[in-house]
Tab-separated table of C-alpha atoms and ligand atoms in Angstrom:
chain	number	residue	atom	x	y	z
W	1	MET	CA	112.517	102.518	109.559
W	2	ASP	CA	109.766	102.981	111.952
W	3	PHE	CA	106.727	100.467	112.224
W	4	ASN	CA	105.103	102.469	115.044
W	5	LEU	CA	102.078	104.845	114.454
W	6	SER	CA	102.605	108.273	115.548
W	7	GLU	CA	100.554	109.583	118.340
W	8	GLU	CA	98.636	111.562	115.935
W	9	HIS	CA	97.913	108.517	113.670
W	10	LYS	CA	96.890	106.697	116.993
W	11	MET	CA	94.396	109.417	117.907
W	12	ILE	CA	92.846	109.497	114.165
W	13	ARG	CA	92.479	105.608	114.441
W	14	ASP	CA	90.768	105.677	117.951
W	15	ALA	CA	88.427	108.329	116.729
W	16	ALA	CA	87.557	106.180	113.881
W	17	ARG	CA	87.218	103.197	115.996
W	18	ASP	CA	85.078	104.928	118.412
W	19	PHE	CA	82.822	106.361	115.680
W	20	ALA	CA	82.470	103.036	114.252
W	21	GLN	CA	81.440	101.330	117.407
W	22	THR	CA	78.974	104.108	118.830
W	23	GLU	CA	77.427	105.184	115.489
W	24	LEU	CA	77.910	102.284	112.986
W	25	LEU	CA	77.370	99.093	114.960
W	26	SER	CA	74.079	99.413	116.231
W	27	GLY	CA	72.161	99.556	112.975
W	28	VAL	CA	74.595	97.561	110.620
W	29	ILE	CA	72.307	94.453	110.257
W	30	GLU	CA	69.182	96.515	109.575
W	31	ARG	CA	71.182	98.596	106.978
W	32	ASP	CA	72.271	95.478	105.262
W	33	GLU	CA	68.765	93.898	105.297
W	34	THR	CA	67.063	97.199	104.087
W	35	GLN	CA	69.615	98.198	101.614
W	36	HIS	CA	69.454	101.688	103.021
W	37	PHE	CA	72.019	104.083	104.515
W	38	PRO	CA	71.005	106.901	106.123
W	39	LYS	CA	71.893	110.547	105.092
W	40	GLU	CA	72.366	111.593	108.782
W	41	LEU	CA	75.324	109.015	109.249
W	42	VAL	CA	76.932	110.290	106.074
W	43	LYS	CA	76.574	113.677	107.551
W	44	LYS	CA	78.039	112.575	110.852
W	45	MET	CA	81.228	111.005	108.772
W	46	GLY	CA	81.499	114.442	106.948
W	47	ASP	CA	81.442	116.506	110.224
W	48	LEU	CA	84.328	114.165	111.461
W	49	GLY	CA	86.292	115.114	108.458
W	50	PHE	CA	86.045	111.368	106.996
W	51	LEU	CA	84.903	112.471	103.604
W	52	GLY	CA	87.686	114.920	102.791
W	53	VAL	CA	90.600	113.078	104.564
W	54	MET	CA	93.315	114.213	102.430
W	55	VAL	CA	92.150	117.396	100.956
W	56	ASP	CA	93.906	120.674	101.515
W	57	PRO	CA	92.230	122.419	104.329
W	58	LYS	CA	91.832	125.456	102.000
W	59	TYR	CA	89.312	123.463	100.098
W	60	GLY	CA	87.627	122.322	103.340
W	61	GLY	CA	89.398	119.166	103.920
W	62	SER	CA	91.242	117.715	106.910
W	63	GLY	CA	94.587	117.976	105.437
W	64	MET	CA	95.671	114.499	106.729
W	65	ASP	CA	98.020	111.927	105.149
W	66	ALA	CA	97.348	108.721	103.289
W	67	ILE	CA	98.393	106.739	106.264
W	68	SER	CA	95.528	108.425	108.362
W	69	TYR	CA	93.096	107.626	105.502
W	70	VAL	CA	93.740	103.997	105.769
W	71	LEU	CA	93.551	103.895	109.297
W	72	ILE	CA	90.140	105.346	109.061
W	73	MET	CA	89.095	103.020	106.419
W	74	GLU	CA	90.315	100.058	108.282
W	75	GLU	CA	88.322	100.998	111.562
W	76	LEU	CA	85.045	101.611	109.526
W	77	SER	CA	85.250	98.735	107.571
W	78	LYS	CA	85.667	96.401	110.523
W	79	ILE	CA	82.187	97.248	111.451
W	80	ASP	CA	80.496	98.413	108.213
W	81	ALA	CA	81.939	98.211	104.653
W	82	SER	CA	79.059	99.980	103.354
W	83	ALA	CA	79.932	103.075	105.203
W	84	SER	CA	83.519	102.865	104.383
W	85	VAL	CA	82.956	102.519	100.392
W	86	ILE	CA	81.083	105.955	100.645
W	87	VAL	CA	84.294	107.218	102.255
W	88	SER	CA	86.514	105.596	99.787
W	89	VAL	CA	84.810	106.783	96.626
W	90	ASN	CA	84.356	110.350	97.832
W	91	ASN	CA	87.935	110.639	99.003
W	92	SER	CA	89.935	108.784	96.635
W	93	LEU	CA	88.028	108.914	93.506
W	94	VAL	CA	85.939	112.206	93.528
W	95	CYS	CA	88.044	114.392	95.847
W	96	TYR	CA	91.339	113.341	94.874
W	97	GLY	CA	90.425	113.547	91.076
W	98	LEU	CA	89.213	117.157	91.548
W	99	GLU	CA	92.041	118.354	93.793
W	100	ALA	CA	94.799	116.739	91.445
W	101	PHE	CA	93.146	117.367	88.166
W	102	GLY	CA	90.324	120.181	88.585
W	103	THR	CA	90.618	123.797	87.642
W	104	GLU	CA	90.676	126.439	90.795
W	105	GLU	CA	87.061	127.247	89.949
W	106	GLN	CA	85.996	123.494	89.940
W	107	LYS	CA	87.921	122.973	93.154
W	108	GLN	CA	85.917	126.062	94.801
W	109	LYS	CA	82.615	125.282	93.217
W	110	TYR	CA	82.579	121.263	94.035
W	111	LEU	CA	85.652	120.105	96.055
W	112	THR	CA	84.776	122.497	98.970
W	113	LYS	CA	81.350	120.918	99.112
W	114	LEU	CA	82.554	117.355	98.690
W	115	ALA	CA	85.259	117.551	101.179
W	116	THR	CA	82.830	118.659	104.155
W	117	GLY	CA	80.342	116.127	103.187
W	118	GLU	CA	78.061	118.578	102.138
W	119	PHE	CA	78.170	116.902	98.824
W	120	VAL	CA	78.488	113.288	98.175
W	121	GLY	CA	80.322	112.204	94.901
W	122	ALA	CA	80.209	109.366	92.474
W	123	PHE	CA	82.770	108.262	89.813
W	124	CYS	CA	81.313	106.964	86.794
W	125	LEU	CA	83.716	104.621	84.418
W	126	SER	CA	82.068	101.283	84.210
W	127	GLU	CA	79.718	100.514	81.410
W	128	PRO	CA	77.782	97.566	80.401
W	129	GLU	CA	80.399	96.852	77.801
W	130	ALA	CA	83.278	98.593	79.362
W	131	GLY	CA	84.444	97.096	82.862
W	132	SER	CA	87.921	95.753	83.088
W	133	ASP	CA	88.465	96.874	79.521
W	134	ALA	CA	87.811	100.432	80.273
W	135	THR	CA	89.024	101.934	77.038
W	136	SER	CA	86.213	100.507	75.375
W	137	GLN	CA	83.788	103.593	76.389
W	138	LYS	CA	80.537	103.678	74.699
W	139	THR	CA	79.458	106.983	76.251
W	140	THR	CA	80.138	109.764	74.092
W	141	ALA	CA	80.950	113.434	74.755
W	142	ILE	CA	80.403	115.372	71.597
W	143	ASP	CA	82.085	118.858	71.403
W	144	LYS	CA	79.276	121.417	70.652
W	145	GLY	CA	81.626	124.465	71.109
W	146	ASP	CA	80.530	125.997	74.435
W	147	HIS	CA	79.385	122.611	75.865
W	148	TYR	CA	79.476	118.813	75.340
W	149	LEU	CA	76.694	116.602	74.688
W	150	ILE	CA	76.650	113.329	76.566
W	151	ASN	CA	75.024	110.297	75.901
W	152	GLY	CA	75.332	106.598	77.163
W	153	THR	CA	74.910	104.525	80.217
W	154	LYS	CA	77.132	103.778	83.245
W	155	ASN	CA	76.634	100.790	85.465
W	156	TRP	CA	77.554	99.747	88.967
W	157	ILE	CA	77.700	103.258	90.226
W	158	THR	CA	78.520	103.637	93.985
W	159	ASN	CA	76.505	106.459	95.460
W	160	GLY	CA	74.665	106.421	92.308
W	161	GLY	CA	71.348	107.482	93.822
W	162	ARG	CA	72.355	109.693	96.416
W	163	ALA	CA	75.337	111.652	94.882
W	164	ASP	CA	75.296	115.378	94.038
W	165	VAL	CA	78.143	115.385	91.880
W	166	TYR	CA	79.275	112.797	89.370
W	167	LEU	CA	82.511	112.444	87.687
W	168	VAL	CA	81.829	110.927	84.314
W	169	ILE	CA	84.338	109.339	81.741
W	170	ALA	CA	83.168	109.596	78.173
W	171	GLN	CA	84.622	109.032	74.528
W	172	THR	CA	84.855	112.374	72.534
W	173	ASP	CA	87.096	111.330	69.785
W	174	LYS	CA	86.866	107.575	68.867
W	175	ASP	CA	89.809	107.644	66.495
W	176	LYS	CA	92.112	108.712	69.278
W	177	GLY	CA	91.229	105.671	71.446
W	178	SER	CA	92.159	106.150	74.866
W	179	HIS	CA	93.650	109.639	74.008
W	180	GLY	CA	90.241	110.644	72.960
W	181	ILE	CA	88.535	110.114	76.290
W	182	ASN	CA	87.664	112.998	78.585
W	183	ALA	CA	86.262	113.287	82.192
W	184	PHE	CA	83.350	115.528	83.150
W	185	ILE	CA	81.524	116.976	86.222
W	186	ILE	CA	77.907	116.212	85.837
W	187	GLU	CA	75.412	117.620	88.643
W	188	LYS	CA	72.473	115.802	89.883
W	189	GLY	CA	69.258	117.173	88.153
W	190	MET	CA	70.915	118.219	85.025
W	191	ASP	CA	68.444	117.615	82.032
W	192	GLY	CA	68.627	114.149	80.550
W	193	PHE	CA	70.419	112.637	83.475
W	194	HIS	CA	68.472	109.822	84.877
W	195	VAL	CA	69.078	107.506	87.747
W	196	GLY	CA	68.053	103.669	87.326
W	197	PRO	CA	67.027	101.507	90.274
W	198	LYS	CA	69.169	100.191	93.029
W	199	GLU	CA	71.063	96.716	92.453
W	200	ASN	CA	70.166	94.126	94.778
W	201	LYS	CA	73.483	92.939	95.803
W	202	LEU	CA	75.296	89.991	97.684
W	203	GLY	CA	77.422	92.274	99.890
W	204	ILE	CA	77.903	96.069	100.841
W	205	ARG	CA	74.272	96.233	100.573
W	206	GLY	CA	73.909	99.379	102.817
W	207	SER	CA	75.688	100.974	99.555
W	208	ASP	CA	73.592	102.528	96.959
W	209	THR	CA	74.529	101.099	93.457
W	210	HIS	CA	72.875	102.179	90.331
W	211	THR	CA	72.773	102.277	86.457
W	212	LEU	CA	72.785	105.881	85.221
W	213	GLN	CA	71.542	107.132	82.022
W	214	PHE	CA	72.774	110.124	79.843
W	215	ASN	CA	70.436	111.401	77.111
W	216	ASP	CA	71.726	114.527	75.610
W	217	VAL	CA	73.179	116.016	78.613
W	218	LYS	CA	74.451	119.385	78.059
W	219	VAL	CA	77.633	119.828	80.055
W	220	PRO	CA	79.368	123.315	80.069
W	221	LYS	CA	82.942	123.238	78.733
W	222	GLU	CA	84.199	124.484	82.097
W	223	ASN	CA	82.932	121.047	83.631
W	224	ARG	CA	85.527	119.152	81.777
W	225	ILE	CA	88.409	117.773	83.869
W	226	GLY	CA	91.913	118.649	82.595
W	227	ASP	CA	93.140	119.047	79.065
W	228	ASP	CA	91.179	117.672	76.046
W	229	GLY	CA	91.876	113.821	75.737
W	230	SER	CA	93.288	113.363	79.428
W	231	GLY	CA	90.098	111.626	80.690
W	232	PHE	CA	91.627	107.928	80.601
W	233	ARG	CA	94.854	109.050	82.158
W	234	PHE	CA	92.649	110.780	84.932
W	235	ALA	CA	90.622	107.596	85.556
W	236	MET	CA	93.667	105.313	85.757
W	237	LYS	CA	95.733	107.553	88.222
W	238	THR	CA	92.740	108.115	90.243
W	239	LEU	CA	92.022	104.473	90.502
W	240	SER	CA	95.568	103.848	91.458
W	241	GLY	CA	94.929	105.704	94.758
W	242	GLY	CA	91.546	104.370	94.964
W	243	ARG	CA	92.988	100.953	95.261
W	244	ILE	CA	94.492	101.905	98.403
W	245	GLY	CA	91.496	102.818	99.991
W	246	ILE	CA	89.921	99.305	98.865
W	247	ALA	CA	92.862	97.450	100.200
W	248	ALA	CA	92.392	99.286	103.555
W	249	GLN	CA	88.637	98.319	103.409
W	250	ALA	CA	89.665	94.710	102.717
W	251	LEU	CA	92.130	94.784	105.677
W	252	GLY	CA	89.205	96.050	107.761
W	253	ILE	CA	86.801	93.419	106.704
W	254	ALA	CA	89.520	90.725	107.441
W	255	SER	CA	90.462	92.210	110.910
W	256	GLY	CA	86.922	92.785	111.861
W	257	ALA	CA	86.305	89.046	111.120
W	258	TYR	CA	89.177	87.927	113.047
W	259	GLU	CA	88.722	89.798	116.080
W	260	LEU	CA	85.401	88.312	116.295
W	261	ALA	CA	86.427	84.906	115.520
W	262	LEU	CA	89.246	85.227	118.219
W	263	LYS	CA	86.660	86.423	120.970
W	264	TYR	CA	84.298	83.656	119.922
W	265	SER	CA	86.898	81.115	120.234
W	266	LYS	CA	87.622	81.945	123.644
W	267	GLU	CA	84.202	81.695	124.907
W	268	ARG	CA	82.620	78.750	123.100
W	269	LYS	CA	83.374	75.606	124.664
W	270	ALA	CA	83.432	71.936	122.967
W	271	PHE	CA	84.670	68.657	124.371
W	272	GLY	CA	85.171	70.246	127.747
W	273	THR	CA	87.391	73.288	126.804
W	274	GLU	CA	87.136	76.650	124.824
W	275	ILE	CA	87.369	75.964	121.108
W	276	CYS	CA	90.651	78.053	120.873
W	277	ASN	CA	92.302	75.215	122.872
W	278	HIS	CA	91.876	73.008	119.753
W	279	GLN	CA	94.697	72.905	117.576
W	280	ALA	CA	92.796	73.063	114.304
W	281	ILE	CA	91.070	76.304	115.601
W	282	ALA	CA	94.325	77.782	117.079
W	283	PHE	CA	96.180	77.270	113.756
W	284	LYS	CA	93.214	79.233	111.727
W	285	LEU	CA	93.866	81.972	114.174
W	286	ALA	CA	97.452	81.937	113.741
W	287	ASP	CA	97.157	81.996	109.913
W	288	MET	CA	94.716	84.692	110.170
W	289	TYR	CA	96.618	87.043	112.036
W	290	THR	CA	100.030	86.389	110.296
W	291	GLU	CA	98.373	87.124	106.792
W	292	ILE	CA	96.411	90.039	108.113
W	293	GLU	CA	99.557	91.511	109.583
W	294	ALA	CA	101.188	90.841	105.870
W	295	ALA	CA	98.232	92.569	104.161
W	296	ARG	CA	98.573	95.640	106.788
W	297	HIS	CA	102.163	96.163	105.860
W	298	LEU	CA	101.234	96.044	102.136
W	299	VAL	CA	98.635	98.582	102.500
W	300	MET	CA	100.662	100.958	104.953
W	301	LYS	CA	103.632	100.655	102.345
W	302	ALA	CA	101.146	101.977	99.358
W	303	ALA	CA	99.825	104.607	101.628
W	304	TRP	CA	103.480	105.674	102.474
W	305	ASP	CA	104.396	105.713	98.898
W	306	LYS	CA	101.808	108.047	98.174
W	307	ASP	CA	102.667	110.285	101.038
W	308	GLN	CA	106.278	110.344	99.950
W	309	GLY	CA	105.389	111.302	96.370
W	310	ASN	CA	106.412	107.746	95.218
W	311	ASN	CA	104.787	106.174	92.122
W	312	TYR	CA	102.203	103.836	94.064
W	313	ASP	CA	100.876	102.255	90.964
W	314	VAL	CA	102.236	98.815	91.780
W	315	SER	CA	102.376	99.039	95.500
W	316	SER	CA	98.385	100.037	95.477
W	317	ALA	CA	97.783	97.051	93.161
W	318	MET	CA	99.835	94.587	95.494
W	319	ALA	CA	97.939	95.780	98.509
W	320	LYS	CA	94.411	95.471	96.989
W	321	LEU	CA	95.264	91.984	95.337
W	322	TYR	CA	96.654	90.679	98.671
W	323	ALA	CA	94.393	92.182	101.152
W	324	SER	CA	91.303	91.192	99.203
W	325	LYS	CA	92.447	87.703	99.147
W	326	VAL	CA	93.039	87.644	102.771
W	327	ALA	CA	89.711	89.370	103.304
W	328	MET	CA	87.948	86.612	101.234
W	329	GLU	CA	89.781	83.631	102.729
W	330	HIS	CA	89.657	84.551	106.326
W	331	THR	CA	86.168	85.901	106.523
W	332	VAL	CA	85.180	82.273	105.421
W	333	GLU	CA	87.390	80.995	108.253
W	334	ALA	CA	85.475	83.231	110.589
W	335	VAL	CA	82.365	81.809	109.773
W	336	GLN	CA	83.663	78.208	110.054
W	337	ILE	CA	85.154	79.138	113.867
W	338	HIS	CA	81.570	80.389	114.616
W	339	GLY	CA	80.146	77.118	113.572
W	340	GLY	CA	76.281	77.320	113.174
W	341	ASN	CA	76.118	80.805	114.656
W	342	GLY	CA	78.479	82.060	111.925
W	343	PHE	CA	75.737	81.289	109.516
W	344	VAL	CA	73.308	83.807	111.123
W	345	LYS	CA	73.058	87.478	110.900
W	346	ASP	CA	73.572	88.296	114.689
W	347	TYR	CA	77.135	87.316	114.848
W	348	HIS	CA	78.372	89.622	112.126
W	349	VAL	CA	80.735	87.276	110.341
W	350	GLU	CA	78.405	86.223	107.606
W	351	ARG	CA	77.949	89.900	106.404
W	352	LEU	CA	81.778	90.428	106.480
W	353	MET	CA	82.267	87.157	104.123
W	354	ARG	CA	79.640	88.570	102.027
W	355	ASP	CA	81.134	92.027	101.960
W	356	ALA	CA	84.627	90.769	101.382
W	357	LYS	CA	83.940	89.477	97.809
W	358	ILE	CA	83.725	92.996	96.407
W	359	THR	CA	86.987	94.021	97.365
W	360	GLN	CA	88.408	91.270	94.672
W	361	ILE	CA	85.960	92.995	92.098
W	362	TYR	CA	85.573	96.753	92.086
W	363	GLU	CA	88.352	99.228	91.194
W	364	GLY	CA	90.112	96.662	89.190
W	365	THR	CA	89.302	92.907	89.617
W	366	SER	CA	92.282	90.705	90.992
W	367	GLU	CA	93.046	89.585	87.551
W	368	ILE	CA	93.424	93.263	86.653
W	369	GLN	CA	95.613	93.915	89.553
W	370	LYS	CA	97.986	90.830	88.290
W	371	ILE	CA	98.114	92.638	84.916
W	372	VAL	CA	99.281	95.922	86.443
W	373	ILE	CA	101.727	94.264	88.652
W	374	SER	CA	103.303	91.850	86.040
W	375	ARG	CA	103.494	94.350	83.370
W	376	SER	CA	105.773	96.514	85.669
W	377	LEU	CA	107.841	93.497	86.202
W	378	ILE	CA	108.189	92.455	82.856
W	379	LYS	CA	109.012	96.399	81.725
W	380	GLN	CA	111.829	96.744	84.380
F	401	FAD	C1	79.198	96.877	94.034
F	401	FAD	C2	79.795	97.407	92.944
F	401	FAD	C3	80.157	98.807	93.148
F	401	FAD	C4	80.945	99.318	91.842
F	401	FAD	N1	81.203	100.698	91.979
F	401	FAD	C5	81.691	101.230	90.761
F	401	FAD	C6	81.768	102.700	90.686
F	401	FAD	O1	81.508	103.418	91.564
F	401	FAD	N2	82.057	103.204	89.677
F	401	FAD	C7	82.470	102.506	88.359
F	401	FAD	O2	82.838	103.066	87.524
F	401	FAD	N3	82.620	101.266	88.501
F	401	FAD	C8	81.902	100.458	89.717
F	401	FAD	N4	81.866	99.220	89.872
F	401	FAD	C9	82.340	98.426	88.479
F	401	FAD	C10	83.494	97.412	88.761
F	401	FAD	O3	84.716	98.312	88.836
F	401	FAD	C11	83.554	96.405	87.597
F	401	FAD	O4	82.603	95.606	87.866
F	401	FAD	C12	84.873	95.603	87.437
F	401	FAD	O5	85.832	96.657	87.050
F	401	FAD	C13	84.887	94.421	86.578
F	401	FAD	O6	84.135	94.766	85.075
F	401	FAD	P1	82.999	93.809	84.650
F	401	FAD	O7	82.069	93.850	85.897
F	401	FAD	O8	82.514	94.356	83.416
F	401	FAD	O9	83.608	92.558	84.582
F	401	FAD	P2	84.536	92.152	83.145
F	401	FAD	O10	85.461	93.190	82.827
F	401	FAD	O11	83.552	91.660	82.184
F	401	FAD	O12	85.509	90.879	83.771
F	401	FAD	C14	84.636	89.381	83.768
F	401	FAD	C15	85.842	88.613	84.437
F	401	FAD	O13	86.745	88.453	83.560
F	401	FAD	C16	88.082	88.680	84.077
F	401	FAD	N5	88.983	89.492	82.880
F	401	FAD	C17	88.616	90.521	82.186
F	401	FAD	N6	89.613	90.931	81.543
F	401	FAD	C18	90.690	90.185	81.729
F	401	FAD	C19	92.077	90.065	81.039
F	401	FAD	N7	92.610	90.946	80.312
F	401	FAD	N8	92.753	88.990	81.543
F	401	FAD	C20	92.188	88.133	82.850
F	401	FAD	N9	90.901	88.299	83.077
F	401	FAD	C21	90.210	89.237	82.661
F	401	FAD	C22	87.840	89.776	85.274
F	401	FAD	O14	88.908	89.658	86.088
F	401	FAD	C23	86.684	89.060	85.719
F	401	FAD	O15	87.058	88.111	86.407
F	401	FAD	C24	81.156	98.639	90.616
F	401	FAD	C25	80.849	97.104	90.861
F	401	FAD	C26	80.154	96.568	91.730
F	401	FAD	C27	79.679	95.037	91.581
């Protein structure tokens, strides 16, 4: 067992750290306030290979492993979780979904552009009445011979307004339940496809979240992903990998807040000494560092499982469950360590605290992760 990063992994981490410091940090407060993430920054992330990290180079990807992916996710998330969610959705849900389940034609047509950042992708599973209970899909995809007709509403879709390609889950045969669900590739601009207004959110405010409406959208048969009825399995497998990315996002938010809190505690004086010399503060730092390291080990283990070809359904659920809890709890502590300064935007920790919350909700809430983990334990 080797806990050291390879030289290559260190270089990838340093490149992501450098990008986050030089390109993401300066405008992060403004992006949070304006709820806008500039196209140019997305393009820069694409140019660095961050949008197709694990995709085979023959499809335009960087051909890196899952360990590299979580290192990139952690570094970007320390500074801007709105940037890292674009990276996460594009990599784990859209590129992975197409590379693992798509046809060669679909990969040539869409994956090659998504992996380079020429296109941005969105993953559309959630609906007003189907969140945690994803089998209750109300969006329908009726088989019309050479095409499907899609009708319904998807909500909370990340990259919803800016994506070029949308992977949409819909019910084809209600009688078959989860075996009657399919996944489709829908392009921006297809007739009957409408993007609703942007959500005004608590956190990851730079990220673009929308409701989408499909009214008789005609989708060619060749845009179905996988065999007829395989859409639910596609969604669950894809989300399982997605949880590694969100776990790494949570880890980055937590470690970013910790680094700021440590620095501040060594500078700020109260009662004649730096506040880190007060045991109440020092013990907070000790707890933060210990639990962040524990989260890091779970995140790395899940990524390692993926790289080894092991089943990662449970390790990714554990990593997300724990890292998101650590992110939520320790960003609150980071605000506390900053005192009044923690409550204002300039010190960044209040944003990290707001951003942390989403990691306990999307790609399966913490309660859903516990269902995944406990079911597997009981089945053993
Ligand atoms: C900012 C943001 C971005 C998102 N991006 C996307 C995206 O890109 N694509 C996409 O498809 N979705 C996306 N989502 C949706 C997200 O995945 C769902 O919000 C999430 O899965 C929870 O579903 P829900 O909101 O319907 O909550 P519900 O399912 O209604 O859950 C409400 C509460 O009940 C709990 N609960 C539900 N069932 C159980 C149970 N069986 N046992 C115990 N507790 C239970 C939940 O844990 C939660 O606490 C996004 C959401 C947000 C807020």
